Amino acid sequence: MDSRGQSAQQQAAAQRRRQLLEAAERVVLRDGPGASMNAIAAEAGITKPILYRHFGDKGGLYKALAKRHTDALLDALRAALDAPAERRARVEATLDTYLAAIEANPQVYRFLMHPAEDAAPLDQSFDIGRHSAPLLRRLGEELAKVIEERIDLGPDGGQRARIWGHGIVGMMHAAGDWWLGERPCARQELVTTMADLLWGRLASAADRPGGPGF
Amino acid sequence: MDSRGQSAQQQAAAQRRRQLLEAAERVVLRDGPGASMNAIAAEAGITKPILYRHFGDKGGLYKALAKRHTDALLDALRAALDAPAERRARVEATLDTYLAAIEANPQVYRFLMHPAEDAAPLDQSFDIGRHSAPLLRRLGEELAKVIEERIDLGPDGGQRARIWGHGIVGMMHAAGDWWLGERPCARQELVTTMADLLWGRLASAADRPGGPGF
DNA sequence: AGACTGTAGTTACCAGTGGTAACCAGTGGA
DNA sequence: TCCACTGGTTACCACTGGTAACTACAGTCT
C-alpha cells in the first residue's frame, strides 16, 4: 500500500466519486431536490448504472452530498459557539452564522432540510423523523452537548440540555426558514430578537392594556 | 337553491368527497405519506380518474386531507392560548396541547409536516419553504397574531411578534419531533423544560465551574 | 504472444408512479 | 325516442428509481 493506505485504483475511484458528487451538486442546485438520477448522470457525462455502483441508491448519493455541507456548517457553528466571548455574544454569533449560511445559498439548505422522501413501500414500521431532517437532529445533539458541558443545569442537566438543544435549533431553523422566504427585516434584527426571546423577554414583557396576559 | 345554498347534487358530491377523504386518510395512516393514488382509489372502492376529478391532483387531495387536521389542531391550540390563566400557565397548556396531539397519532402529524414534495420540474423559481411545512407556517402566524394582540412589545412590535411566533413554533415542533422519536422523558417534563427556556433560564443559569460560559 | 480477470461503461429492460384521453352505462327530462 | 349529463371504467402516456446482461479496455500471469 502507498503512503495513504490505498492503492492507486482506490485513489482514482475516490477522485471519480468526487467528480460525480460535484456534478450531482450542480444538478441539484439547478433542478431542486427532485432532480432525477438520469439528469445527474447526464450532467456527469455518464449513465445511471455507474451512479448506482458508486452510491448504492439515491439515498446514498444524497447522503454523501449532504455530508460535505453539514460538516462545513457544523464546523462554522462550533467555531461561533466556542469563541472567547460572553454567553449572549456567543448565542448571537451562532444564530448569525447559521442565518448567514442559509442566506448565502438557500438551495443547498433547502436540500439538506428535506432530503428525498424515500418511503419504502413495504416498510410497515413508522419511522417519524428518521428521514425528515437529519441535519437538524445532528445540530440539536451538538448544541445539547455544548450546553451540557458548559452550563450547570443541576440534576438531570443532560436531559434538560438536550431538550433545549433541539428546541433552540428548531427555533433557529423555523424562524430562519420564514425569514428567508419573506425577508421582512435585516439579519441582525432577526438575530437580536431571537436572542431576546431566549433571554426571557417573552416572560418579562408587559401585557397590552385592556386584556388578559398572554 | 335550497336552504343551504346548494342543490341536492352538490350536496351528494360533497358527501362523496368526504367519503373519499376518509378512505384516503385510512390509506395514508396505513402506508405513510408515500401512499399511491391507486392505493387510495382502491381503498375507496373506485379507480384513479375519479379521484382526479374530485381533487385535481395529488397535491389537492393532500391539501384537502390536511385542512381538517390543521383546523382541528389550530382550534385546540387557540383554546389553550385563550384560557383564563396567567401567561406561564397558558404557554404550558399550549405546548402540552400540541404535544398531546402529536403523541395521540404521530402518523397524521408526520404527514402534515411533510406533505408530498411535488417539485414541478419546470419551476425555475426557487420556492424554499412553500411546500415544506404549511402547517408550521400557519401556526407561526397564528401565534404571532396572539402575541401581538396581547403583549406590548413597543415599536415594531408586529415584527418582533412574528419572529417570536415562528421561533416558538419551530422550537415546539423540533423538540416534539425529537421527543416523539426517542421518548426520553414524560410529556410534562418536556413542557416544563421548554417553558423554562422561554422564561430565560438559559440566560440566568450558572456557568459550569472551570470553563468559559456558553 | 495469449489467455484470465477486474473494472468502467453501455443498452435495454422492469415495476410502479402521477396523470389523462376515450369510452361505457345508467338516469332524468324534452 | 333522443339528448345531455354524470359516475365510472379501461387503457394508455411519460417518467421515475433500480437492475441484469452485455461490451471494451486495462493489467497481470503463464
CSV table of C-alpha atoms (C1' of nucleotides) in Angstrom, one decimal:
chain,number,residue,atom,x,y,z
A,1,MET,CA,0.0,0.0,0.0
A,2,ASP,CA,1.1,3.6,-0.6
A,3,SER,CA,1.6,6.3,2.0
A,4,ARG,CA,-2.1,6.9,2.4
A,5,GLY,CA,-3.0,3.4,2.8
A,6,GLN,CA,-4.9,2.9,-0.5
A,7,SER,CA,-4.0,1.7,-3.9
A,8,ALA,CA,-3.8,4.0,-7.0
A,9,GLN,CA,-7.1,2.4,-8.1
A,10,GLN,CA,-8.8,3.3,-4.9
A,11,GLN,CA,-7.5,6.8,-5.1
A,12,ALA,CA,-8.7,7.1,-8.7
A,13,ALA,CA,-12.1,5.8,-7.6
A,14,ALA,CA,-12.3,8.3,-4.8
A,15,GLN,CA,-11.5,11.1,-7.2
A,16,ARG,CA,-14.1,10.0,-9.6
A,17,ARG,CA,-16.6,9.9,-6.8
A,18,ARG,CA,-15.7,13.5,-6.0
A,19,GLN,CA,-16.3,14.5,-9.6
A,20,LEU,CA,-19.7,12.7,-9.6
A,21,LEU,CA,-20.7,14.5,-6.4
A,22,GLU,CA,-19.8,17.8,-7.9
A,23,ALA,CA,-21.9,17.1,-11.0
A,24,ALA,CA,-24.8,16.0,-8.7
A,25,GLU,CA,-24.5,19.2,-6.7
A,26,ARG,CA,-24.7,21.3,-9.9
A,27,VAL,CA,-27.9,19.5,-10.9
A,28,VAL,CA,-29.5,19.6,-7.5
A,29,LEU,CA,-28.8,23.3,-7.3
A,30,ARG,CA,-30.3,23.8,-10.7
A,31,ASP,CA,-33.3,21.4,-10.6
A,32,GLY,CA,-34.1,21.3,-6.9
A,33,PRO,CA,-34.2,18.2,-4.6
A,34,GLY,CA,-36.4,16.3,-7.1
A,35,ALA,CA,-33.6,16.0,-9.6
A,36,SER,CA,-33.6,12.6,-11.3
A,37,MET,CA,-30.8,10.2,-11.4
A,38,ASN,CA,-30.8,10.3,-15.2
A,39,ALA,CA,-30.3,14.1,-15.1
A,40,ILE,CA,-27.4,13.8,-12.7
A,41,ALA,CA,-25.8,11.0,-14.7
A,42,ALA,CA,-26.1,13.1,-17.9
A,43,GLU,CA,-24.6,16.1,-16.2
A,44,ALA,CA,-21.6,13.9,-15.2
A,45,GLY,CA,-21.4,12.7,-18.8
A,46,ILE,CA,-22.2,9.1,-18.0
A,47,THR,CA,-25.3,6.9,-17.4
A,48,LYS,CA,-27.3,5.8,-14.5
A,49,PRO,CA,-25.9,2.4,-13.5
A,50,ILE,CA,-22.4,3.7,-12.7
A,51,LEU,CA,-24.0,6.2,-10.3
A,52,TYR,CA,-25.6,3.2,-8.6
A,53,ARG,CA,-22.3,1.4,-8.5
A,54,HIS,CA,-20.8,4.3,-6.7
A,55,PHE,CA,-23.5,5.3,-4.3
A,56,GLY,CA,-25.8,2.3,-4.0
A,57,ASP,CA,-29.1,4.1,-4.3
A,58,LYS,CA,-30.4,7.7,-4.5
A,59,GLY,CA,-30.4,7.9,-0.7
A,60,GLY,CA,-26.7,7.1,-0.7
A,61,LEU,CA,-25.9,9.7,-3.2
A,62,TYR,CA,-27.9,12.3,-1.3
A,63,LYS,CA,-26.3,11.3,2.0
A,64,ALA,CA,-22.8,11.7,0.5
A,65,LEU,CA,-23.9,15.0,-1.0
A,66,ALA,CA,-25.3,16.2,2.3
A,67,LYS,CA,-22.3,15.2,4.4
A,68,ARG,CA,-19.9,17.8,3.0
A,69,HIS,CA,-22.2,20.7,3.6
A,70,THR,CA,-23.4,19.6,7.0
A,71,ASP,CA,-19.8,19.1,8.1
A,72,ALA,CA,-18.9,22.5,6.9
A,73,LEU,CA,-21.8,24.1,8.6
A,74,LEU,CA,-21.2,22.3,11.8
A,75,ASP,CA,-17.6,23.5,11.9
A,76,ALA,CA,-18.7,27.1,11.4
A,77,LEU,CA,-21.3,26.8,14.2
A,78,ARG,CA,-18.8,25.1,16.5
A,79,ALA,CA,-16.4,28.0,15.9
A,80,ALA,CA,-19.0,30.6,16.8
A,81,LEU,CA,-20.1,28.6,19.8
A,82,ASP,CA,-16.5,28.3,21.1
A,83,ALA,CA,-15.4,31.9,20.5
A,84,PRO,CA,-14.0,33.7,23.6
A,85,ALA,CA,-16.9,36.0,24.4
A,86,GLU,CA,-19.7,36.1,26.9
A,87,ARG,CA,-22.8,34.0,26.6
A,88,ARG,CA,-25.1,36.4,24.9
A,89,ALA,CA,-22.5,37.3,22.3
A,90,ARG,CA,-21.9,33.7,21.5
A,91,VAL,CA,-25.5,32.9,21.1
A,92,GLU,CA,-25.9,35.8,18.7
A,93,ALA,CA,-22.8,34.8,16.8
A,94,THR,CA,-24.1,31.3,16.4
A,95,LEU,CA,-27.5,32.4,15.2
A,96,ASP,CA,-25.9,34.8,12.8
A,97,THR,CA,-23.6,32.2,11.5
A,98,TYR,CA,-26.5,29.9,10.7
A,99,LEU,CA,-28.5,32.6,9.1
A,100,ALA,CA,-25.6,33.8,7.0
A,101,ALA,CA,-25.1,30.2,5.8
A,102,ILE,CA,-28.7,29.7,4.7
A,103,GLU,CA,-28.8,33.2,3.2
A,104,ALA,CA,-25.6,32.5,1.2
A,105,ASN,CA,-27.1,29.6,-0.7
A,106,PRO,CA,-30.7,28.7,0.1
A,107,GLN,CA,-31.0,25.9,-2.3
A,108,VAL,CA,-28.3,23.9,-0.6
A,109,TYR,CA,-30.0,24.2,2.7
A,110,ARG,CA,-33.5,23.5,1.4
A,111,PHE,CA,-31.9,20.3,0.1
A,112,LEU,CA,-30.3,19.5,3.4
A,113,MET,CA,-33.5,20.0,5.3
A,114,HIS,CA,-35.7,18.0,3.0
A,115,PRO,CA,-33.6,15.2,1.6
A,116,ALA,CA,-35.5,12.9,-0.6
A,117,GLU,CA,-38.6,11.3,0.8
A,118,ASP,CA,-37.9,7.7,0.1
A,119,ALA,CA,-40.7,5.9,1.9
A,120,ALA,CA,-40.0,2.2,1.2
A,121,PRO,CA,-43.4,0.8,0.2
A,122,LEU,CA,-43.2,-2.2,2.4
A,123,ASP,CA,-41.9,-0.6,5.5
A,124,GLN,CA,-44.6,-1.2,8.0
A,125,SER,CA,-42.8,0.3,10.9
A,126,PHE,CA,-43.5,4.0,11.3
A,127,ASP,CA,-40.3,6.0,11.3
A,128,ILE,CA,-41.2,9.5,12.1
A,129,GLY,CA,-38.4,12.0,11.7
A,130,ARG,CA,-35.8,9.4,10.7
A,131,HIS,CA,-35.6,10.8,7.2
A,132,SER,CA,-37.2,14.1,7.9
A,133,ALA,CA,-34.2,16.3,8.9
A,134,PRO,CA,-31.0,14.5,9.8
A,135,LEU,CA,-29.1,17.8,9.8
A,136,LEU,CA,-31.5,19.3,12.4
A,137,ARG,CA,-31.1,16.3,14.6
A,138,ARG,CA,-27.3,16.5,14.4
A,139,LEU,CA,-27.4,20.2,15.2
A,140,GLY,CA,-29.7,19.6,18.1
A,141,GLU,CA,-27.5,17.0,19.6
A,142,GLU,CA,-24.4,19.0,19.0
A,143,LEU,CA,-25.8,22.1,20.7
A,144,ALA,CA,-27.1,19.9,23.6
A,145,LYS,CA,-23.6,18.6,24.1
A,146,VAL,CA,-22.1,22.1,24.3
A,147,ILE,CA,-24.9,23.3,26.7
A,148,GLU,CA,-24.4,20.3,28.9
A,149,GLU,CA,-20.6,20.8,29.0
A,150,ARG,CA,-20.7,24.5,29.8
A,151,ILE,CA,-23.8,25.2,31.8
A,152,ASP,CA,-24.7,23.9,35.2
A,153,LEU,CA,-28.3,22.8,35.0
A,154,GLY,CA,-28.5,20.8,38.2
A,155,PRO,CA,-29.6,17.2,38.4
A,156,ASP,CA,-30.9,15.8,35.1
A,157,GLY,CA,-29.0,18.5,33.4
A,158,GLY,CA,-28.2,16.2,30.4
A,159,GLN,CA,-31.9,15.8,29.8
A,160,ARG,CA,-32.6,19.5,30.0
A,161,ALA,CA,-29.6,20.3,27.7
A,162,ARG,CA,-31.0,18.0,25.0
A,163,ILE,CA,-34.4,19.5,25.2
A,164,TRP,CA,-33.0,23.0,25.0
A,165,GLY,CA,-30.6,22.0,22.2
A,166,HIS,CA,-33.3,20.6,20.0
A,167,GLY,CA,-35.6,23.4,20.9
A,168,ILE,CA,-33.2,26.2,20.1
A,169,VAL,CA,-32.2,24.6,16.9
A,170,GLY,CA,-35.8,24.2,15.9
A,171,MET,CA,-36.4,27.8,16.7
A,172,MET,CA,-33.5,28.9,14.7
A,173,HIS,CA,-34.5,26.8,11.7
A,174,ALA,CA,-38.1,27.8,11.7
A,175,ALA,CA,-37.5,31.4,12.1
A,176,GLY,CA,-34.7,31.3,9.5
A,177,ASP,CA,-36.9,29.5,7.0
A,178,TRP,CA,-39.7,32.0,7.4
A,179,TRP,CA,-37.3,34.9,7.2
A,180,LEU,CA,-35.6,33.6,4.1
A,181,GLY,CA,-39.0,33.3,2.4
A,182,GLU,CA,-40.2,36.8,3.3
A,183,ARG,CA,-37.1,38.8,4.1
A,184,PRO,CA,-39.1,41.1,6.4
A,185,CYS,CA,-36.1,42.6,8.2
A,186,ALA,CA,-32.3,42.7,8.3
A,187,ARG,CA,-30.4,39.6,9.6
A,188,GLN,CA,-29.1,41.5,12.6
A,189,GLU,CA,-32.6,42.4,13.7
A,190,LEU,CA,-33.7,38.8,13.5
A,191,VAL,CA,-30.7,37.7,15.5
A,192,THR,CA,-31.2,40.2,18.2
A,193,THR,CA,-34.9,39.5,18.5
A,194,MET,CA,-34.4,35.7,18.8
A,195,ALA,CA,-31.7,36.2,21.4
A,196,ASP,CA,-34.1,38.4,23.3
A,197,LEU,CA,-36.6,35.6,23.2
A,198,LEU,CA,-34.1,33.2,24.7
A,199,TRP,CA,-33.2,35.8,27.3
A,200,GLY,CA,-36.7,35.7,28.7
A,201,ARG,CA,-38.2,38.9,27.2
A,202,LEU,CA,-41.4,37.0,26.5
A,203,ALA,CA,-41.8,36.4,30.2
A,204,SER,CA,-40.9,39.9,31.2
A,205,ALA,CA,-42.8,41.9,28.6
A,206,ALA,CA,-45.9,43.8,29.8
A,207,ASP,CA,-49.4,42.9,29.0
A,208,ARG,CA,-51.2,45.0,26.4
A,209,PRO,CA,-53.5,47.4,28.3
A,210,GLY,CA,-57.1,46.1,28.5
A,211,GLY,CA,-56.7,42.3,28.1
A,212,PRO,CA,-55.6,39.2,30.0
A,213,GLY,CA,-51.9,38.5,29.6
A,214,PHE,CA,-50.7,36.0,27.0
B,1,MET,CA,-81.5,26.7,-4.3
B,2,ASP,CA,-82.3,25.0,-1.0
B,3,SER,CA,-81.8,26.3,2.4
B,4,ARG,CA,-78.0,25.7,2.4
B,5,GLY,CA,-77.5,27.3,-0.9
B,6,GLN,CA,-76.7,24.2,-2.8
B,7,SER,CA,-78.5,21.7,-4.9
B,8,ALA,CA,-79.1,18.1,-3.9
B,9,GLN,CA,-76.5,17.1,-6.4
B,10,GLN,CA,-73.9,19.4,-5.0
B,11,GLN,CA,-74.7,18.1,-1.5
B,12,ALA,CA,-74.2,14.5,-2.7
B,13,ALA,CA,-70.9,15.4,-4.3
B,14,ALA,CA,-69.7,17.0,-1.1
B,15,GLN,CA,-70.7,13.8,0.8
B,16,ARG,CA,-68.9,11.6,-1.7
B,17,ARG,CA,-65.9,13.9,-1.3
B,18,ARG,CA,-66.0,13.3,2.4
B,19,GLN,CA,-66.1,9.6,1.9
B,20,LEU,CA,-63.1,9.7,-0.4
B,21,LEU,CA,-61.2,11.8,2.1
B,22,GLU,CA,-61.9,9.3,4.8
B,23,ALA,CA,-60.6,6.4,2.6
B,24,ALA,CA,-57.6,8.5,1.8
B,25,GLU,CA,-56.9,9.1,5.4
B,26,ARG,CA,-57.1,5.4,6.2
B,27,VAL,CA,-54.6,4.6,3.5
B,28,VAL,CA,-52.2,7.4,4.5
B,29,LEU,CA,-52.3,6.2,8.1
B,30,ARG,CA,-51.5,2.7,7.0
B,31,ASP,CA,-49.0,3.3,4.2
B,32,GLY,CA,-47.4,6.6,5.2
B,33,PRO,CA,-47.2,9.8,3.2
B,34,GLY,CA,-45.9,8.0,0.1
B,35,ALA,CA,-49.3,6.3,-0.4
B,36,SER,CA,-50.1,6.0,-4.1
B,37,MET,CA,-53.2,7.3,-5.7
B,38,ASN,CA,-54.0,3.8,-6.9
B,39,ALA,CA,-54.0,2.5,-3.4
B,40,ILE,CA,-56.2,5.3,-2.2
B,41,ALA,CA,-58.7,4.7,-5.0
B,42,ALA,CA,-58.7,1.0,-4.3
B,43,GLU,CA,-59.4,1.6,-0.6
B,44,ALA,CA,-62.3,3.8,-1.6
B,45,GLY,CA,-63.6,1.1,-3.9
B,46,ILE,CA,-63.1,3.0,-7.1
B,47,THR,CA,-60.4,3.9,-9.6
B,48,LYS,CA,-57.9,6.7,-10.0
B,49,PRO,CA,-59.6,9.1,-12.5
B,50,ILE,CA,-62.5,9.9,-10.2
B,51,LEU,CA,-60.1,10.9,-7.5
B,52,TYR,CA,-58.6,13.3,-10.0
B,53,ARG,CA,-62.0,14.6,-10.9
B,54,HIS,CA,-62.6,15.4,-7.3
B,55,PHE,CA,-59.3,16.8,-6.2
B,56,GLY,CA,-57.4,17.8,-9.3
B,57,ASP,CA,-54.1,16.3,-8.5
B,58,LYS,CA,-52.4,14.6,-5.6
B,59,GLY,CA,-51.5,17.9,-4.0
B,60,GLY,CA,-55.1,18.9,-4.0
B,61,LEU,CA,-56.1,15.7,-2.3
B,62,TYR,CA,-53.4,16.1,0.3
B,63,LYS,CA,-54.3,19.7,0.9
B,64,ALA,CA,-57.9,18.8,1.5
B,65,LEU,CA,-56.8,16.0,3.7
B,66,ALA,CA,-54.5,18.3,5.7
B,67,LYS,CA,-57.1,21.0,6.2
B,68,ARG,CA,-59.3,19.1,8.5
B,69,HIS,CA,-56.5,18.2,10.9
B,70,THR,CA,-54.8,21.5,10.8
B,71,ASP,CA,-58.1,23.2,11.6
B,72,ALA,CA,-58.8,20.9,14.4
B,73,LEU,CA,-55.3,21.4,15.9
B,74,LEU,CA,-55.5,25.1,15.5
B,75,ASP,CA,-58.8,25.2,17.3
B,76,ALA,CA,-57.3,23.2,20.2
B,77,LEU,CA,-54.3,25.4,20.4
B,78,ARG,CA,-56.4,28.6,20.3
B,79,ALA,CA,-58.4,27.3,23.1
B,80,ALA,CA,-55.3,26.7,25.2
B,81,LEU,CA,-54.0,30.0,24.3
B,82,ASP,CA,-57.1,31.9,25.2
B,83,ALA,CA,-57.8,30.1,28.5
B,84,PRO,CA,-58.3,32.4,31.5
B,85,ALA,CA,-55.0,31.9,33.3
B,86,GLU,CA,-51.7,33.6,33.7
B,87,ARG,CA,-49.1,33.8,31.0
B,88,ARG,CA,-46.9,30.9,32.1
B,89,ALA,CA,-49.8,28.6,32.5
B,90,ARG,CA,-51.1,29.4,29.1
B,91,VAL,CA,-47.8,28.8,27.5
B,92,GLU,CA,-47.5,25.4,29.2
B,93,ALA,CA,-51.0,24.5,28.3
B,94,THR,CA,-50.4,25.3,24.6
B,95,LEU,CA,-47.2,23.3,24.5
B,96,ASP,CA,-48.9,20.4,26.2
B,97,THR,CA,-51.9,20.6,23.8
B,98,TYR,CA,-49.6,20.4,20.8
B,99,LEU,CA,-47.5,17.5,22.2
B,100,ALA,CA,-50.6,15.6,23.2
B,101,ALA,CA,-51.9,15.9,19.7
B,102,ILE,CA,-48.8,14.6,18.0
B,103,GLU,CA,-48.5,11.9,20.7
B,104,ALA,CA,-52.0,10.8,20.0
B,105,ASN,CA,-51.4,9.9,16.4
B,106,PRO,CA,-47.9,10.6,15.1
B,107,GLN,CA,-48.6,9.4,11.6
B,108,VAL,CA,-51.1,12.2,11.0
B,109,TYR,CA,-48.6,14.8,12.0
B,110,ARG,CA,-45.7,13.4,10.2
B,111,PHE,CA,-48.0,13.6,7.1
B,112,LEU,CA,-48.9,17.2,7.9
B,113,MET,CA,-45.3,18.3,8.4
B,114,HIS,CA,-44.0,16.7,5.2
B,115,PRO,CA,-46.9,16.8,2.7
B,116,ALA,CA,-45.8,15.4,-0.7
B,117,GLU,CA,-42.8,17.0,-2.2
B,118,ASP,CA,-44.1,17.8,-5.7
B,119,ALA,CA,-41.4,20.0,-7.2
B,120,ALA,CA,-42.7,20.9,-10.6
B,121,PRO,CA,-39.9,20.0,-13.0
B,122,LEU,CA,-40.0,23.3,-14.9
B,123,ASP,CA,-40.3,25.6,-11.9
B,124,GLN,CA,-37.2,27.6,-12.1
B,125,SER,CA,-38.0,30.0,-9.3
B,126,PHE,CA,-36.8,28.8,-6.0
B,127,ASP,CA,-39.5,28.3,-3.5
B,128,ILE,CA,-37.9,27.5,-0.2
B,129,GLY,CA,-40.4,26.5,2.4
B,130,ARG,CA,-43.5,27.0,0.2
B,131,HIS,CA,-44.3,23.3,0.3
B,132,SER,CA,-42.1,22.4,3.2
B,133,ALA,CA,-44.4,22.8,6.1
B,134,PRO,CA,-47.6,24.9,5.6
B,135,LEU,CA,-48.9,23.9,8.9
B,136,LEU,CA,-45.9,25.2,10.7
B,137,ARG,CA,-46.2,28.5,8.9
B,138,ARG,CA,-49.9,28.8,9.8
B,139,LEU,CA,-49.1,28.0,13.4
B,140,GLY,CA,-46.4,30.6,13.4
B,141,GLU,CA,-48.6,33.3,12.0
B,142,GLU,CA,-51.4,32.4,14.3
B,143,LEU,CA,-49.2,32.6,17.4
B,144,ALA,CA,-47.6,35.8,16.2
B,145,LYS,CA,-51.1,37.3,16.0
B,146,VAL,CA,-51.9,36.3,19.5
B,147,ILE,CA,-48.6,37.6,20.8
B,148,GLU,CA,-49.1,40.9,19.1
B,149,GLU,CA,-52.6,41.3,20.3
B,150,ARG,CA,-51.8,40.6,23.9
B,151,ILE,CA,-48.3,41.7,24.7
B,152,ASP,CA,-46.8,45.2,24.5
B,153,LEU,CA,-43.6,44.9,22.6
B,154,GLY,CA,-43.0,48.6,21.8
B,155,PRO,CA,-42.5,50.0,18.3
B,156,ASP,CA,-42.1,47.4,15.6
B,157,GLY,CA,-43.9,45.0,17.9
B,158,GLY,CA,-45.6,43.3,15.0
B,159,GLN,CA,-42.2,42.4,13.6
B,160,ARG,CA,-41.0,41.0,16.9
B,161,ALA,CA,-44.2,39.1,17.4
B,162,ARG,CA,-43.9,37.3,14.1
B,163,ILE,CA,-40.3,36.4,14.7
B,164,TRP,CA,-41.2,35.0,18.1
B,165,GLY,CA,-44.2,33.3,16.8
B,166,HIS,CA,-42.3,31.4,14.2
B,167,GLY,CA,-39.4,30.8,16.5
B,168,ILE,CA,-41.5,29.4,19.3
B,169,VAL,CA,-43.5,27.2,16.9
B,170,GLY,CA,-40.2,25.9,15.5
B,171,MET,CA,-38.9,25.1,18.9
B,172,MET,CA,-42.1,23.3,19.8
B,173,HIS,CA,-42.0,21.3,16.6
B,174,ALA,CA,-38.4,20.3,16.7
B,175,ALA,CA,-38.4,19.4,20.3
B,176,GLY,CA,-41.6,17.5,19.9
B,177,ASP,CA,-40.3,15.6,16.9
B,178,TRP,CA,-37.2,14.6,18.7
B,179,TRP,CA,-39.2,13.7,21.8
B,180,LEU,CA,-41.6,11.6,19.9
B,181,GLY,CA,-38.8,9.6,18.3
B,182,GLU,CA,-36.8,8.9,21.5
B,183,ARG,CA,-39.4,9.3,24.3
B,184,PRO,CA,-36.7,10.3,26.8
B,185,CYS,CA,-39.0,11.7,29.4
B,186,ALA,CA,-42.6,12.4,30.3
B,187,ARG,CA,-44.6,14.9,28.5
B,188,GLN,CA,-45.0,17.1,31.5
B,189,GLU,CA,-41.2,17.4,32.0
B,190,LEU,CA,-40.7,18.4,28.3
B,191,VAL,CA,-43.3,21.0,28.7
B,192,THR,CA,-41.8,22.5,31.8
B,193,THR,CA,-38.3,22.5,30.5
B,194,MET,CA,-39.3,24.2,27.3
B,195,ALA,CA,-41.3,26.8,29.2
B,196,ASP,CA,-38.2,27.3,31.4
B,197,LEU,CA,-36.2,28.0,28.3
B,198,LEU,CA,-38.7,30.6,27.2
B,199,TRP,CA,-38.6,32.1,30.6
B,200,GLY,CA,-34.9,32.9,30.3
B,201,ARG,CA,-33.4,30.2,32.3
B,202,LEU,CA,-30.7,29.8,29.6
B,203,ALA,CA,-29.6,33.3,30.3
B,204,SER,CA,-29.7,33.0,34.1
B,205,ALA,CA,-28.2,29.6,34.6
B,206,ALA,CA,-24.7,29.5,36.1
B,207,ASP,CA,-21.6,28.5,34.2
B,208,ARG,CA,-20.1,25.2,34.8
B,209,PRO,CA,-17.1,25.6,37.2
B,210,GLY,CA,-13.8,25.8,35.3
B,211,GLY,CA,-14.8,27.0,31.8
B,212,PRO,CA,-15.9,30.0,29.9
B,213,GLY,CA,-19.7,30.4,29.8
B,214,PHE,CA,-21.8,29.2,27.0
C,1,DA,C1',2.2,-13.9,-27.6
C,2,DG,C1',-2.1,-15.4,-25.5
C,3,DA,C1',-5.5,-16.3,-22.0
C,4,DC,C1',-7.7,-14.5,-17.5
C,5,DT,C1',-9.5,-11.2,-14.5
C,6,DG,C1',-11.5,-7.0,-13.0
C,7,DT,C1',-13.5,-2.7,-13.8
C,8,DA,C1',-15.8,1.5,-16.3
C,9,DG,C1',-19.3,1.9,-19.2
C,10,DT,C1',-23.3,0.8,-22.1
C,11,DT,C1',-28.2,-0.7,-23.8
C,12,DA,C1',-32.3,-2.4,-22.7
C,13,DC,C1',-35.3,-3.6,-19.6
C,14,DC,C1',-38.6,-3.9,-15.0
C,15,DA,C1',-42.3,-2.4,-11.9
C,16,DG,C1',-44.6,1.3,-10.3
C,17,DT,C1',-45.8,6.4,-10.2
C,18,DG,C1',-48.8,10.6,-11.2
C,19,DG,C1',-51.8,12.0,-14.7
C,20,DT,C1',-55.1,11.8,-18.8
C,21,DA,C1',-58.0,10.6,-23.0
C,22,DA,C1',-61.5,7.9,-24.6
C,23,DC,C1',-65.1,5.3,-23.8
C,24,DC,C1',-69.5,3.0,-21.4
C,25,DA,C1',-73.8,2.8,-18.7
C,26,DG,C1',-77.4,4.4,-16.4
C,27,DT,C1',-80.7,8.3,-15.3
C,28,DG,C1',-83.7,12.2,-15.8
C,29,DG,C1',-86.0,15.5,-18.9
C,30,DA,C1',-88.0,17.3,-23.7
D,1,DT,C1',-87.3,8.3,-28.7
D,2,DC,C1',-83.5,11.0,-28.4
D,3,DC,C1',-80.4,14.1,-25.7
D,4,DA,C1',-77.4,15.7,-22.2
D,5,DC,C1',-75.2,14.7,-18.0
D,6,DT,C1',-72.8,12.2,-14.5
D,7,DG,C1',-70.2,8.4,-12.1
D,8,DG,C1',-67.3,5.1,-13.5
D,9,DT,C1',-64.1,2.3,-16.3
D,10,DT,C1',-60.1,0.6,-19.3
D,11,DA,C1',-56.1,1.6,-21.4
D,12,DC,C1',-52.7,4.5,-22.1
D,13,DC,C1',-48.5,8.2,-21.6
D,14,DA,C1',-44.1,9.9,-19.9
D,15,DC,C1',-41.2,9.3,-16.4
D,16,DT,C1',-39.1,7.5,-12.1
D,17,DG,C1',-35.7,4.6,-9.3
D,18,DG,C1',-33.4,0.4,-9.9
D,19,DT,C1',-31.2,-3.7,-12.2
D,20,DA,C1',-29.5,-7.5,-15.5
D,21,DA,C1',-26.7,-8.5,-19.2
D,22,DC,C1',-23.5,-7.2,-22.2
D,23,DT,C1',-19.2,-4.7,-24.3
D,24,DA,C1',-14.5,-2.8,-24.2
D,25,DC,C1',-10.4,-2.0,-22.4
D,26,DA,C1',-6.7,-2.2,-18.5
D,27,DG,C1',-3.3,-5.0,-16.3
D,28,DT,C1',-1.3,-9.4,-15.0
D,29,DC,C1',0.2,-14.2,-15.0
D,30,DT,C1',2.0,-18.3,-17.7
